[in-house]
Every structure is written in structure tokens, then in C-alpha cells.
Coordinates of C-alpha atoms in Angstrom, one line a residue:
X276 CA 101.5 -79.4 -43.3
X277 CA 102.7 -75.9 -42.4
X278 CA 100.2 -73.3 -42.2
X279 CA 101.6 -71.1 -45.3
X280 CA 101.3 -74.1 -47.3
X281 CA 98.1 -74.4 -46.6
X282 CA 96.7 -70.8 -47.5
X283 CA 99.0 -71.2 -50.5
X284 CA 96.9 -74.1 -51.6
X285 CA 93.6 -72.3 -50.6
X286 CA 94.5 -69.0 -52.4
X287 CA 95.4 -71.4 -55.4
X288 CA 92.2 -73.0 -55.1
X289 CA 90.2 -69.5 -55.1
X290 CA 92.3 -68.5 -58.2
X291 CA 89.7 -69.8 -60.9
X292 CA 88.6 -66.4 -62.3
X293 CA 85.2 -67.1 -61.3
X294 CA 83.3 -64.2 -60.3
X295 CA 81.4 -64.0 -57.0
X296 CA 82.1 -65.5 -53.7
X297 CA 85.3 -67.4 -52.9
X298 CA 83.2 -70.8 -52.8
X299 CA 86.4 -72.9 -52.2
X300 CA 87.4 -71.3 -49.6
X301 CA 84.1 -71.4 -48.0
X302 CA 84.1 -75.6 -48.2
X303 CA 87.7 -75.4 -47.3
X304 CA 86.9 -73.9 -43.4
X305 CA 84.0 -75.9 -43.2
X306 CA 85.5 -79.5 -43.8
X307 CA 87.0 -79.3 -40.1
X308 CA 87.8 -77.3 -37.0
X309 CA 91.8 -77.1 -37.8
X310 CA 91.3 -75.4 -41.5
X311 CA 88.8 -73.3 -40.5
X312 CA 91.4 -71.8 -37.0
X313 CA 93.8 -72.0 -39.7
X314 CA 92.0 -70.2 -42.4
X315 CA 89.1 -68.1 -41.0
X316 CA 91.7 -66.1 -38.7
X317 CA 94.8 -66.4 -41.3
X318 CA 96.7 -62.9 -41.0
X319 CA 96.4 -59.8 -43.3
X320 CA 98.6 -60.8 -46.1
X321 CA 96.1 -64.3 -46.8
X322 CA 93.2 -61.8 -46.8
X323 CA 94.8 -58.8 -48.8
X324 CA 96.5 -61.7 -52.0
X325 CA 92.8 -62.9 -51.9
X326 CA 91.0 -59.5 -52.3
X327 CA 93.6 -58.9 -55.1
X328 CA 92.4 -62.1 -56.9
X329 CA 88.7 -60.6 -56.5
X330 CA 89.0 -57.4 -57.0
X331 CA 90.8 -54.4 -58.5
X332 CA 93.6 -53.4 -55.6
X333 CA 94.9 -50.5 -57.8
X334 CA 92.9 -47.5 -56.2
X335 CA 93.0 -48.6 -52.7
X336 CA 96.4 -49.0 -52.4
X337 CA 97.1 -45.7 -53.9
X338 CA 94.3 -44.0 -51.3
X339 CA 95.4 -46.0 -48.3
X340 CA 98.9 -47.6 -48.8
X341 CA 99.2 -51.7 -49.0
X342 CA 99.7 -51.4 -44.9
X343 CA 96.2 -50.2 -44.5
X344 CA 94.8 -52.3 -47.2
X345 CA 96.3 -55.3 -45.6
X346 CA 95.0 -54.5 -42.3
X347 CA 91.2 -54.1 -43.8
X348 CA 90.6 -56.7 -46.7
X349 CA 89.4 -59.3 -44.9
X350 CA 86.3 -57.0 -43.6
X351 CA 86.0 -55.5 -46.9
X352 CA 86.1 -58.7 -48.4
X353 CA 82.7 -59.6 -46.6
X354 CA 81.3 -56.4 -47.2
X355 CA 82.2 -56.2 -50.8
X356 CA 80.5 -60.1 -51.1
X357 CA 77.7 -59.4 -48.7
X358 CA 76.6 -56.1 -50.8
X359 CA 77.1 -57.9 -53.9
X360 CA 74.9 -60.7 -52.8
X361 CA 71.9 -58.5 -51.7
X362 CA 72.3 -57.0 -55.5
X363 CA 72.0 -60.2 -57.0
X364 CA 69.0 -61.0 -54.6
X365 CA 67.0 -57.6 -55.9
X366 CA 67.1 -56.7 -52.0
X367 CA 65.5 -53.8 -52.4
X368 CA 63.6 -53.1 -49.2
X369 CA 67.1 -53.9 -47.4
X370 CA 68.0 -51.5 -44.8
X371 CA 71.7 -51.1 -45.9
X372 CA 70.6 -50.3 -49.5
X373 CA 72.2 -47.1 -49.5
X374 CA 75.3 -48.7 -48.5
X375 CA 74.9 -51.0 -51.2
X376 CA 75.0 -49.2 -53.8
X377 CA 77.9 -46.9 -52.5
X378 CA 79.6 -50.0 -52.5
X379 CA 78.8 -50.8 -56.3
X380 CA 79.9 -47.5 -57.1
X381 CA 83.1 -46.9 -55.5
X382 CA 84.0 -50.3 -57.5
X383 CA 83.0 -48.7 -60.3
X384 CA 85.1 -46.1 -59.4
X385 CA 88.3 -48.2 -58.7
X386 CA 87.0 -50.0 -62.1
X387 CA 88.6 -53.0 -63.9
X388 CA 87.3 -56.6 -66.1
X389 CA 87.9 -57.6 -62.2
X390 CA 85.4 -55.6 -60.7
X391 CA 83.1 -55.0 -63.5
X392 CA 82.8 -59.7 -63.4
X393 CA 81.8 -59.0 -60.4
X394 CA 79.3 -56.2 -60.9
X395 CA 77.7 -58.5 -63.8
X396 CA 77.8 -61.6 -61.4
X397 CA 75.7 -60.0 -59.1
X398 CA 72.9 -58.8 -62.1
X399 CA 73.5 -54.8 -60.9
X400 CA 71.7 -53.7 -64.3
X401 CA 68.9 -55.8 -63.4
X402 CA 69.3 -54.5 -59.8
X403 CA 69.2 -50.9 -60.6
X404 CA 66.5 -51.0 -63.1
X405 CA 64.2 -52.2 -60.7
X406 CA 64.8 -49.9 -58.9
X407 CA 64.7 -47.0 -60.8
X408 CA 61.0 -48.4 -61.9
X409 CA 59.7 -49.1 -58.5
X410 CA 61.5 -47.5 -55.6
X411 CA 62.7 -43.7 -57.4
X412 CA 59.5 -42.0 -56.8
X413 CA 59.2 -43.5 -53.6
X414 CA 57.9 -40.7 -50.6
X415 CA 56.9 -38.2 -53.8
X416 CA 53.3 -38.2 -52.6
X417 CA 54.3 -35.6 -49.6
X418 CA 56.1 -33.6 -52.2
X419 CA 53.5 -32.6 -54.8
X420 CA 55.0 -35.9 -56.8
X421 CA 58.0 -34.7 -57.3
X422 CA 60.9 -37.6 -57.3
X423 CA 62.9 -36.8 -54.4
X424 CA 66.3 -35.6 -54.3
X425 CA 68.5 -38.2 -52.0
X426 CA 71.5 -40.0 -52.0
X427 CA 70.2 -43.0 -52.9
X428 CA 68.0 -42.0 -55.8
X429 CA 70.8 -40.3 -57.1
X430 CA 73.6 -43.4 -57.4
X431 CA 71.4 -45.6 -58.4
X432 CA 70.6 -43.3 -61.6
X433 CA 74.2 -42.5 -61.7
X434 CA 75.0 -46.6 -61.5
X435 CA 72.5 -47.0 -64.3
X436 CA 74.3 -44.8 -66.6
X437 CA 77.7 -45.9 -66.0
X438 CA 76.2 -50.0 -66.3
X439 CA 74.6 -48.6 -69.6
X440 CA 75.6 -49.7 -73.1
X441 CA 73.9 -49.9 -76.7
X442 CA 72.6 -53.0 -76.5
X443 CA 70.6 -52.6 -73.2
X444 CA 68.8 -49.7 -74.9
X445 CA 68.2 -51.3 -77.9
X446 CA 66.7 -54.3 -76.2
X447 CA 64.0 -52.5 -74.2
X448 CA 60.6 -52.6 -75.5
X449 CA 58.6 -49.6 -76.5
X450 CA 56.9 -49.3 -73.3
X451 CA 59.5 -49.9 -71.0
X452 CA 61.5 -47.4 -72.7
X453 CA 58.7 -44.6 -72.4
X454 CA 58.3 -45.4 -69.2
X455 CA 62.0 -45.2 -68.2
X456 CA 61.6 -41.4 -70.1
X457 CA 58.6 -40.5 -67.7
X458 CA 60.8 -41.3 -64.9
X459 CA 62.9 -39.6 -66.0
X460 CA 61.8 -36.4 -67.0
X461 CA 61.7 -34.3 -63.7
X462 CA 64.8 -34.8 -63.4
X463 CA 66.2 -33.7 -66.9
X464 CA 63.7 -31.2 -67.4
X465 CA 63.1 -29.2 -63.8
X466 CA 66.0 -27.2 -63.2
X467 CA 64.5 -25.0 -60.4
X468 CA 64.2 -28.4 -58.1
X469 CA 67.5 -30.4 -59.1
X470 CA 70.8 -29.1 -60.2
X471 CA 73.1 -30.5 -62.4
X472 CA 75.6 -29.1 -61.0
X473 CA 78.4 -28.9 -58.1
X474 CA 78.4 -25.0 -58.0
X475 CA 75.8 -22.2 -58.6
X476 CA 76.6 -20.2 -62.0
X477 CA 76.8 -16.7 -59.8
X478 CA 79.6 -18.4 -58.0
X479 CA 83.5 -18.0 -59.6
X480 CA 86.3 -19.0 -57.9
X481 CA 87.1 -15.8 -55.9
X482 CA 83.6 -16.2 -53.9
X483 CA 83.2 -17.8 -50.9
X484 CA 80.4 -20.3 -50.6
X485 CA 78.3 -18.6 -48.0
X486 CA 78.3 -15.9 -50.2
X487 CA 76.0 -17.6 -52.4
X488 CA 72.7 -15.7 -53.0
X489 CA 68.7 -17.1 -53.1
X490 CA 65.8 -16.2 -54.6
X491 CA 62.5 -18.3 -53.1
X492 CA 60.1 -19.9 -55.7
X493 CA 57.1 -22.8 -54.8
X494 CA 59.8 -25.3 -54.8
X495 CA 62.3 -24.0 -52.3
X496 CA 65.3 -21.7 -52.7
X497 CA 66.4 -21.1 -56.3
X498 CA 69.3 -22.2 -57.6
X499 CA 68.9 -25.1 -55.6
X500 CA 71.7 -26.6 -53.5
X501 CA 73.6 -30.0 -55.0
X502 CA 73.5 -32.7 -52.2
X503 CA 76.7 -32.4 -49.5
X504 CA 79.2 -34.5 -49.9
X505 CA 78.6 -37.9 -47.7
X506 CA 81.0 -39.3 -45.1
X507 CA 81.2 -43.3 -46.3
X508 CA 82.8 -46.4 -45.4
X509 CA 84.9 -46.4 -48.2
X510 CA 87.3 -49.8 -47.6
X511 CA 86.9 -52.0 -44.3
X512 CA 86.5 -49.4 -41.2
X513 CA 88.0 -46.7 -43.5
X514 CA 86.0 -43.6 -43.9
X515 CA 86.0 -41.2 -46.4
X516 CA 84.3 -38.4 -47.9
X517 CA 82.5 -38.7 -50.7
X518 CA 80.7 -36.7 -53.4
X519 CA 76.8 -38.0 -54.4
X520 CA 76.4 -38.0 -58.0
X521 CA 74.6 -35.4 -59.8
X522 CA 71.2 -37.2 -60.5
X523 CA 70.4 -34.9 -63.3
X524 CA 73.5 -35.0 -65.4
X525 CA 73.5 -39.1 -65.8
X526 CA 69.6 -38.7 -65.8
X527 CA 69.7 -36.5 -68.7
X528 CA 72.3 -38.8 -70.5
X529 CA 70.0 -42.2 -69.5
X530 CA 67.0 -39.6 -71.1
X531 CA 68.8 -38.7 -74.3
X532 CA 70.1 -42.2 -75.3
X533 CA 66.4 -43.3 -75.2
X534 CA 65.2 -41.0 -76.9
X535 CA 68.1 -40.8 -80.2
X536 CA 66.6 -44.5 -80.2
X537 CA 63.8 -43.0 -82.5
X538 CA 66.1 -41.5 -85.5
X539 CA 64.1 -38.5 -87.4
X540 CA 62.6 -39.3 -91.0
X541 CA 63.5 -37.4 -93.9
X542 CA 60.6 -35.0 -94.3
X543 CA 59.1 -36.3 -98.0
X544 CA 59.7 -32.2 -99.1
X545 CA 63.8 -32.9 -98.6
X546 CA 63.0 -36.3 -100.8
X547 CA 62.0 -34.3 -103.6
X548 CA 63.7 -31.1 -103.3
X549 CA 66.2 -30.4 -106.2
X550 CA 69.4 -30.3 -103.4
X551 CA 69.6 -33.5 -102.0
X552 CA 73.4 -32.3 -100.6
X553 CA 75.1 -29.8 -98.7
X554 CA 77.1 -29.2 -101.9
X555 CA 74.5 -28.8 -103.7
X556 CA 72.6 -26.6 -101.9
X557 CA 75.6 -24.5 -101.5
X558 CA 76.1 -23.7 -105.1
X559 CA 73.0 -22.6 -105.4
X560 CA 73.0 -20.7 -102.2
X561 CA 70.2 -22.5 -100.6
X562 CA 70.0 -22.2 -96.6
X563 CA 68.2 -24.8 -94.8
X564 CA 68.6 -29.3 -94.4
X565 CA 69.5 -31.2 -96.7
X566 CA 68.6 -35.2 -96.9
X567 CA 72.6 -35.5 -96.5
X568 CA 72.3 -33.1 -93.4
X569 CA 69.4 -35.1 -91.9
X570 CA 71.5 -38.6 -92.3
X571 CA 74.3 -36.8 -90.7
X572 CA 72.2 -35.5 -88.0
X573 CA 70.9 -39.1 -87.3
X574 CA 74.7 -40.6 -87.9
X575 CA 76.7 -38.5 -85.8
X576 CA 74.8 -36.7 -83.2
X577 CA 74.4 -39.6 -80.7
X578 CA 75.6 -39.7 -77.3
X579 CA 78.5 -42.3 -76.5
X580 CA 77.7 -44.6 -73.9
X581 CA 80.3 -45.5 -71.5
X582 CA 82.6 -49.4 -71.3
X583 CA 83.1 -50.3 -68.4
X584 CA 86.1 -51.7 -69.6
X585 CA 87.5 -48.6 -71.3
X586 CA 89.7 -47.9 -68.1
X587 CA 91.8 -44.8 -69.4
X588 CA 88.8 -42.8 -69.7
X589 CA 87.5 -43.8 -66.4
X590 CA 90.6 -41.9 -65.2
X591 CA 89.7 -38.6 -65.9
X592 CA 88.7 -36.2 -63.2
X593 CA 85.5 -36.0 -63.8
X594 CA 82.3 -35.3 -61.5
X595 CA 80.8 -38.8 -61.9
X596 CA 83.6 -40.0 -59.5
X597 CA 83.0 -39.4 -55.6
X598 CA 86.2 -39.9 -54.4
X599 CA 88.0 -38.0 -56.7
X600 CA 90.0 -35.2 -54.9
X601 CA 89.2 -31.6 -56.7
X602 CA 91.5 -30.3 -59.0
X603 CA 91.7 -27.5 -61.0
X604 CA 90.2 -27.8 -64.9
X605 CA 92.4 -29.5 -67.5
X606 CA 93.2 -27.2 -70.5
X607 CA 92.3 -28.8 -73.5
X608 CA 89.4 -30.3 -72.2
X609 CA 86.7 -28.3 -74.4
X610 CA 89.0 -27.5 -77.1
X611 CA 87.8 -29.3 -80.3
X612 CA 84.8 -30.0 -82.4
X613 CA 80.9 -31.1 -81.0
X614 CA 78.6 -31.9 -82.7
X615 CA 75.5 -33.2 -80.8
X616 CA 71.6 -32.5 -79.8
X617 CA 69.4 -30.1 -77.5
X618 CA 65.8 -30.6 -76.2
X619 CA 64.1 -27.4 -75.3
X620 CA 60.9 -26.7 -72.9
X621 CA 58.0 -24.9 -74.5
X622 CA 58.0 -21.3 -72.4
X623 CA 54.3 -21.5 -71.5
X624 CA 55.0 -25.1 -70.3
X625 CA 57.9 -24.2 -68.2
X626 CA 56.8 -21.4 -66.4
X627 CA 53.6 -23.1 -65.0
X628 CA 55.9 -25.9 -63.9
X629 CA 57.8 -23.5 -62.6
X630 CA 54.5 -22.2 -60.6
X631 CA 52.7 -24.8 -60.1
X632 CA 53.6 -27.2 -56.9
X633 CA 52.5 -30.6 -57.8
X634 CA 54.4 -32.7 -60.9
X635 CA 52.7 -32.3 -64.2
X636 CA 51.2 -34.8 -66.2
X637 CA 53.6 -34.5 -69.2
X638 CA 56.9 -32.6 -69.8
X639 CA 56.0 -31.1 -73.5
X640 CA 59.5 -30.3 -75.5
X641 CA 60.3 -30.0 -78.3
X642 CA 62.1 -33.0 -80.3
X643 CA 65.8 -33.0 -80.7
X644 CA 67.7 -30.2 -82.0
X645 CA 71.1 -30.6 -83.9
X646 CA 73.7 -28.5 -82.3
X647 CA 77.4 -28.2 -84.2
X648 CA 80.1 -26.3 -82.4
X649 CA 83.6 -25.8 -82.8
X650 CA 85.3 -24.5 -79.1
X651 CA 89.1 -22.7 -78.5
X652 CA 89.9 -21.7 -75.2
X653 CA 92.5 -19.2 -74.6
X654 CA 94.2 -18.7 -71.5
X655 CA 96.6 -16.5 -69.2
X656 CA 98.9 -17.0 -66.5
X657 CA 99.4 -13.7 -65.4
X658 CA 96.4 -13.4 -62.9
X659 CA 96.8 -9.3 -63.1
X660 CA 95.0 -8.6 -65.7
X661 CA 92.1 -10.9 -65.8
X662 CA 88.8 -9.8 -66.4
X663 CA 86.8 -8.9 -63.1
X664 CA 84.5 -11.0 -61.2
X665 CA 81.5 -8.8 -60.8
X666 CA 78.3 -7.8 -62.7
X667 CA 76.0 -9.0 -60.1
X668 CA 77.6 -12.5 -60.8
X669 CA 77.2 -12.6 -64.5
X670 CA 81.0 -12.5 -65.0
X671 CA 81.8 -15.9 -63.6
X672 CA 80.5 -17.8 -66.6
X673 CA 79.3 -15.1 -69.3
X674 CA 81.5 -12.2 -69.6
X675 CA 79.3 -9.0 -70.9
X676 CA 80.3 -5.8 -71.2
X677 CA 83.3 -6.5 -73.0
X678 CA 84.4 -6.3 -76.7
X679 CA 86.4 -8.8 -78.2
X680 CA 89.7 -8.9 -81.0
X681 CA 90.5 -12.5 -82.4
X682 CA 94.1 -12.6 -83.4
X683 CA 95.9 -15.3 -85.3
X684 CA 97.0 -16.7 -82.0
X685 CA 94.6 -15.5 -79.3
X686 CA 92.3 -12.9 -78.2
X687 CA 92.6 -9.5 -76.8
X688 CA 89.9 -7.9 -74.7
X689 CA 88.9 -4.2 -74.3
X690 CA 86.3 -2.2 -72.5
X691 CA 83.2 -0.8 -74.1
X692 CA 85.0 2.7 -74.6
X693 CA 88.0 1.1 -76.2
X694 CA 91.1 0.8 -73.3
X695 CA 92.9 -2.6 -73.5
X696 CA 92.2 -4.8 -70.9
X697 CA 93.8 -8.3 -71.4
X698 CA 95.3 -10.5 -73.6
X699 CA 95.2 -14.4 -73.5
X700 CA 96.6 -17.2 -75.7
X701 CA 94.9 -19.8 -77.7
X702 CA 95.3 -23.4 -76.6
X703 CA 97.3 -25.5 -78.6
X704 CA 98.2 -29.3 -77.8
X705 CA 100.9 -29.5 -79.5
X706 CA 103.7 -28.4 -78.1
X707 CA 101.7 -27.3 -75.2
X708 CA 104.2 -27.4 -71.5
X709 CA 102.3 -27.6 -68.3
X710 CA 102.1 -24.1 -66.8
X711 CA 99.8 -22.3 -64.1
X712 CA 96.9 -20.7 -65.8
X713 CA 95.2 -17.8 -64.1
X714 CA 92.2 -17.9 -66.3
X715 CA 90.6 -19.5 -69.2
X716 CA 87.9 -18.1 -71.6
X717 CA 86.2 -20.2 -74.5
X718 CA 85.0 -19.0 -77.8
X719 CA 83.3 -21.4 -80.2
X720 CA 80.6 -21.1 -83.7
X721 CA 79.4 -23.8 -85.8
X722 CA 81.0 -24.1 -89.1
X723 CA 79.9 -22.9 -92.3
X724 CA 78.5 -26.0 -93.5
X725 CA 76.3 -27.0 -90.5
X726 CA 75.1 -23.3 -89.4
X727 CA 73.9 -23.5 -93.4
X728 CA 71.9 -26.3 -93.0
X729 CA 70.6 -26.2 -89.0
X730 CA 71.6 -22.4 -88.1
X731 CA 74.2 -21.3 -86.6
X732 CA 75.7 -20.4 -82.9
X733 CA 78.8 -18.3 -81.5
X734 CA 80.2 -19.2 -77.8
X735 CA 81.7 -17.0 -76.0
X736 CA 82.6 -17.7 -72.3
X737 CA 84.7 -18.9 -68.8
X738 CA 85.6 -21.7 -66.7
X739 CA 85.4 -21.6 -63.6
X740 CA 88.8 -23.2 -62.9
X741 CA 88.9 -23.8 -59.2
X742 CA 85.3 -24.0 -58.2
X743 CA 83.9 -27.8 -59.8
X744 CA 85.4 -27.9 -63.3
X745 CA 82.1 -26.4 -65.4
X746 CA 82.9 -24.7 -68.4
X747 CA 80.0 -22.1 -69.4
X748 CA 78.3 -19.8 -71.8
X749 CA 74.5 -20.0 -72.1
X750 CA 75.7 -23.6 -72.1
X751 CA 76.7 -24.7 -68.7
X752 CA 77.9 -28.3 -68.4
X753 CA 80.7 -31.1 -67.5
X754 CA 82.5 -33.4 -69.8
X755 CA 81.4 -36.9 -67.9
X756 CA 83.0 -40.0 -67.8
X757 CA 81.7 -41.5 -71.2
X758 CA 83.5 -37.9 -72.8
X759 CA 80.2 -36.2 -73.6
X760 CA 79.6 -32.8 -72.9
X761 CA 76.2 -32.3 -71.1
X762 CA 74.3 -29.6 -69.7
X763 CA 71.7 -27.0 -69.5
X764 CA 71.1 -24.5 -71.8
X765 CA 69.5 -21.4 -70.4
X766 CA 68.5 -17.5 -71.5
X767 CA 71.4 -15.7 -69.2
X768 CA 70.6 -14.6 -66.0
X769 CA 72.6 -13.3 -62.7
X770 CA 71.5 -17.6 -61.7
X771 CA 69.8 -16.1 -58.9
X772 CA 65.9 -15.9 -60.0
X773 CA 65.2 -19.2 -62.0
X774 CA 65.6 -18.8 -66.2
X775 CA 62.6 -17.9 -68.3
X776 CA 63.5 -21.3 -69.9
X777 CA 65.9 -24.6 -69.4
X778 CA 66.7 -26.9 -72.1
X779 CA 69.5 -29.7 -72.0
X780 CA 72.0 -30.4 -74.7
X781 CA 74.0 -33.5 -75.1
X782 CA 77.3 -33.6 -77.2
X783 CA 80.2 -35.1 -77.8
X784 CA 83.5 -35.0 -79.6
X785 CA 83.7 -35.3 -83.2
X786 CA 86.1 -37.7 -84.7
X787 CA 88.9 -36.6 -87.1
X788 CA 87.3 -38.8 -90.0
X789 CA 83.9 -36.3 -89.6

């Protein structure tokens, strides 16, 4: 039988749709010495239609070219099985973990129903929260009991997120969940030790990165520095670079999920008050929650987790994905309405964690807080007359000193005695034809009917288009993967001596029917 014939029929007999390791083929260059000379050392095109029945080929071969991808499937074959076999072991005290779990997520990267079979055959939600309960504070007893800030601490978090759904949540006991928050917390809550971000706040685009300033607190240099990007094997031999996910953003979204699991009651004072609507209390000029405020609150303000096989928004350049090249922000991005929740340190609390060098025993907060917010952002493409860079830093992300005009179509932007300084367009989608912008700036309040009922907020600030994508005011934040807005909300500061306090806020996009 000729030789093509034979891989044809052994590619046919992988072909099942089965997840996991090609079994057939396995038996197949076993049963004698001929098949397995034939098979075992078949040439790049066997190896590379075999990966493609396996796994998802898409992102490879736009990376690497089908040559190269040809060339290195068969390795990565074995090291995409390999991994995935130590995952559905729970090999956790293997010495290539790291590697596994870069592994798992650059499929989750490159992810399709292919890849994400294969994710579920190997158990890699049962993997990873093993992990995170028995491995992420592991070497914290030389740091005070801080978790550490590594690589691998940080994609396992990040896998957890990204493996995360409703149901998972829902299933978790009482005390599993509390303990997950505990594990949590140091992470969400202590922004002087991790960052959530890829790029101090006192850096703008037009600052070099050594330029970046300190200050010195019991925990190290403040802010602290992201982890550097990693050099990986990304496919076969192939390196690349890669960024390490930002273990406090998907922390903070893992965090807030549990915790939205306990809805807030109606107070019994709400139950019995004569305005039982926002209406209602309208007409009669009441400020203040309603009981139809407190349902919506509990209905709408929930983070969206993130499906796996939802693959046009896993397309978005967004920091959750390490191999994504940098680009510069998309316009549009913020523009909308947000409707979500905030958790806020108590002051005290926060500044003796702030002083103190060992982990303390509980991370008191306050519960969640509803936050409603419309955003605009209004850009120019004329890079002339932008607003400085300056103030000490403050100007990259909260522009002071400045007054402000709102125009039907836009804003215009004087100085403090009055000259004209700028003027930059509102962002429309409609309509809208891809230009260079040289700047963007973002205004937002809550609307009449929520800033009634919870207070209200006005937004006024920049993104930092070319640095790592975060849009800021006092909020500073990405839009992830799963298309939530999340970040830390702070008192402003130059970002070179830690805040008086850090919160974190969680939202995400209203639907036209709200």
C-alpha cells in the first residue's frame, strides 16, 4: 500500500472529534515496525493536517506562515498533548508547570470549540482551582504573607477567569467561595504591591519609560512595576514574546463575581415607604433608592463572564491576550452607557495596610456600591493643539487646570484666564471613517434617574492612546476580554506617592433594552 494512502487512512482514523490524544494513531505505530517508520517519521504535511484536526490552526498560521507551521506541528503536537496530560493529572509539583499553563493560555488565546474540547478534556478548571487553593500563596511566608507576584501565579488567576462561567460560581459552596475571596483579596485590594496595570498613570505617551518616577513605601517602590514581558516557546521551537497577565485585573473580576453571588435585600424601610418607584419618587421629588432601584441594582449591575466560545470577542485587542502586538486605542471603545459596582477600602484600614509589612487578617470594605455612567469621548487629529503633558504628571490621565465648553457636537477647551486652547469632536459610530486621532479625552455623568436614586458622578478625562490602551479619570481601567470595564478607583494623585485610598469598580455595557 503506498505510503500517502496510508497516513490518509490514519488521519481518517484520528478524525473522530474526540478530544485528547490521537489514540488511533498511537495503536497504529505500535502494531508493527513498518507503520510506525512509516508514521512516526511521516513528513510535515501528515503532522500539520493532524494538528489542524486537534487544534485551532487559525492564529498560528497567521503569526508564522503554513511553512513554519508545517515545519513545527509535529513537536508542538507532543507538547500541546504532553501539557495537556499533566493538567488532567493535577501535576502540580511538575517542574515545567509554568510552561504548562503558558501553553493552556496561548490556546486560549488562539481560541476555538477545538481548543476549548481540549481544554475541558484535560479538566483545566479543576486544574487551576487547585491550584489557586493550594499552590498561590506558596513562598509568602518570606514576604510578610503576601501572595507573590510571579508569572505563574498570575496565568493561572488569569486562566481561571477566562475558564469561568455562571454555573461554576453558582455551584461552589459557601465556604469554598469565601475562601476563594480571601485568596483573593491581596490582590484586588493592595494596590501599592500589585498593579493592574501595563503603565504607571504619571506616564503618557510622549514619556519615555525610564523616565518613570518612584516613591519608596514598606512594600517596595510605589507604583509598583507590572511583570516584563516573558520570552516563550510559543509553537514548536518558536519563540516569542509574551505579555504575563495582569493578576489583579482577572483577580478583581474572579473577586467580584463571587461576591454579586450574595444579591442585596431590600431594606424593610424601602418595603414600606410610600414610593416604591423611581417614578414615583420623582413626582414627589424624593432623592434616595427606591425598591425598583434596588431590583435594578441587583438585575443589571453584574459582571459578564466570558464564553469561551464567543470567538468575535476574543478578538479584541485587549490586555488579557499575551501575544497580542500593541496597538493604539480603538475609538469607540468607552463610548456608551455602564452601569455596574464599586467596592471601597475603609481609609483607616488602608493606610495601616499600607504601613504595616505583614498581610492583614481581613480586608474590611465596604459592600458593593452601584455606579451608573454614561461616557463620550471626543477626539482630534490635529496633534498641534492638544492639551500639554505636564503638571507633574497629572495631565496624562486627569486633565486639571483647564475649563471646559460642551457644544452640540464636541468640546472646546480654554485656560483658566479664558484663551482658547483646543477643540475636539464627539465620537459618533455612525458614519464614523477611520482617521488618525492625535488625542482623545472622555467625559461622562450618570443620568438623571440613577444619580436620583444612588448619587451621582461626572467623568472627565484621557486615554493614553499609545502607551497600553487605559482609559482614565479617577477611574483607571481596561475593557477585558469578557467586555467589562474594570479598574481602580483612586483620590487623584501625581501616581507617584501611593493614594490615600484604592477601591475597584467593575462595569459593563448596558444593553439598548435598559
Amino acid at each position: 500500500m503506498p505510503p500517502e494512502i496510508m497516513r490518509r487512512i490514519a488521519l481518517y482514523a484520528i478524525d473522530n472529534g474526540v478530544p485528547g490524544p490521537p489514540k488511533e494513531f498511537y495503536s497504529l505505530i505500535l502494531t508493527c515496525k513498518a507503520l510506525h517508520r512509516l508514521l512516526a517519521t511521516g513528513p510535515g504535511d501528515f503532522y500539520y493536517r493532524m494538528f489542524t484536526q486537534k487544534f485551532d490552526e487559525r492564529s498560528p498560521l497567521r503569526r508564522l506562515g503554513k511553512r513554519a507551521l508545517k515545519e513545527q506541528a509535529g513537536s508542538e503536537l507532543r507538547r500541546r498533548f504532553n501539557a495537556l496530560k499533566r493538567i488532567r493529572q493535577s501535576c502540580l509539583d511538575d517542574t515545567s508547570l509554568t510552561e504548562t499553563l503558558w501553553i493552556a493560555y496561548t490556546m486560549v488565546e488562539d481560541v476555538s470549540q477545538i481548543n476549548r474540547q481540549q481544554l475541558l478534556w484535560a479538566r483545566l478548571p479543576i486544574f487551576l482551582d487547585e491550584y489557586v487553593r493550594n499552590r498561590l500563596y506558596e513562598g509568602s511566608e518570606a514576604f510578610g504573607g503576601w501572595p507573590l507576584l510571579n508569572e505563574r501565579n498570575s496565568l493561572a488567576i488569569a486562566l481561571l477567569w477566562l475558564c469561568n462561567d455562571k454555573s461554576v460560581v453558582e455551584d461552589e459552596s459557601e465556604a469554598s467561595c469565601d475562601a476563594m475571596l480571601r485568596l483573593l483579596q491581596p490582590y484586588v485590594f493592595a494596590a501599592f504591591r500589585y498593579p493592574m496595570f501595563n503603565a504607571s498613570s504619571q506616564l503618557d505617551k510622549a514619556v519615555e519609560i525610564s523616565s518613570k518616577k518612584h516613591s519608596h513605601t514598606t512594600h517596595g517602590p510605589y507604583p509598583p512595576d507590572s511583570l516584563p514581558p516573558s520570552e516563550i516557546t510559543y509553537l514548536g521551537s518558536i519563540p516569542r514574546k509574551a505579555r504575563v497577565p495582569l493578576i489583579s485585573l482577572f483577580s478583581s473580576l474572579l473577586y467580584f463575581t463571587r461576591v454579586e453571588r450574595v444579591a442585596p435585600t431590600i431594606p424593610p424601610h424601602l418595603e414600606t415607604a410610600p414610593c416604591r418607584t423611581r417614578t414615583e419618587a420623582a413626582l414627589l421629588g424624593q432623592k434616595g433608592p427606591t425598591v425598583e432601584d434596588v431590583i435594578d441594582f441587583v438585575d443589571n449591575c453584574n459582571t459578564r463572564f466570558l464564553y469561551l466560545d464567543n470567538q468575535d470577542k476574543l478578538r479584541h485587542n485587549v490586555p488579557s491576550f499575551a501575544l497580542s502586538q500593541d496597538r493604539s486605542y480603538t475609538l469607540g471603545l468607552l463610548t456608551g452607557r455602564w452601569q455596574g459596582s464599586f467596592i471601597l477600602p475603609f481609609i483607616d484600614d488602608y493606610q495601616s495596610w499600607l504601613k504595616a509589612s505583614s498581610i492583614p487578617s481581613n480586608f474590611k470594605t465596604t459592600g458593593r456600591q452601584p455606579l451608573f455612567v454614561t461616557l463620550h469621548e471626543h477626539y482630534t487629529c490635529d496633534r498641534a493643539p492638544i492639551l500639554p503633558y505636564d503638571h507633574e504628571g497629572m495631565n496624562t490621565w486627569l486633565t486639571s487646570g483647564y475649563q471646559w465648553s460642551e457644544k452640540e457636537d464636541g468640546i472646546e477647551v480654554f485656560d483658566n484666564q479664558g484663551k482658547y486652547l483646543a477643540s475636539y469632536k464627539t465620537y459618533h459610530p455612525e458614519g464614523w471613517e477611520e482617521r488618525k486621532v492625535a488625542d482623545i479625552i472622555v467625559t461622562g455623568k450618570t443620568d438623571d434617574q440613577h444619580a436620583a436614586a444612588w448619587g451621582g458622578y461626572s467623568i472627565i478625562g484621557r486615554i493614553r492612546d499609545q502607551m497600553d490602551g487605559c482609559g482614565t479619570t479617577v477611574m483607571q481601567g481596561y475593557v477585558d476580554v469578557s467586555q467589562n470595564f474594570v479598574g481602580r478607583l483612586k483620590g487623584a494623585s501625581c501616581g507617584i506617592a501611593p493614594a490615600g485610598w484604592e477601591g475597584v469598580f467593575v462595569l459593563c455595557r448596558a444593553s439598548v433594552a435598559e
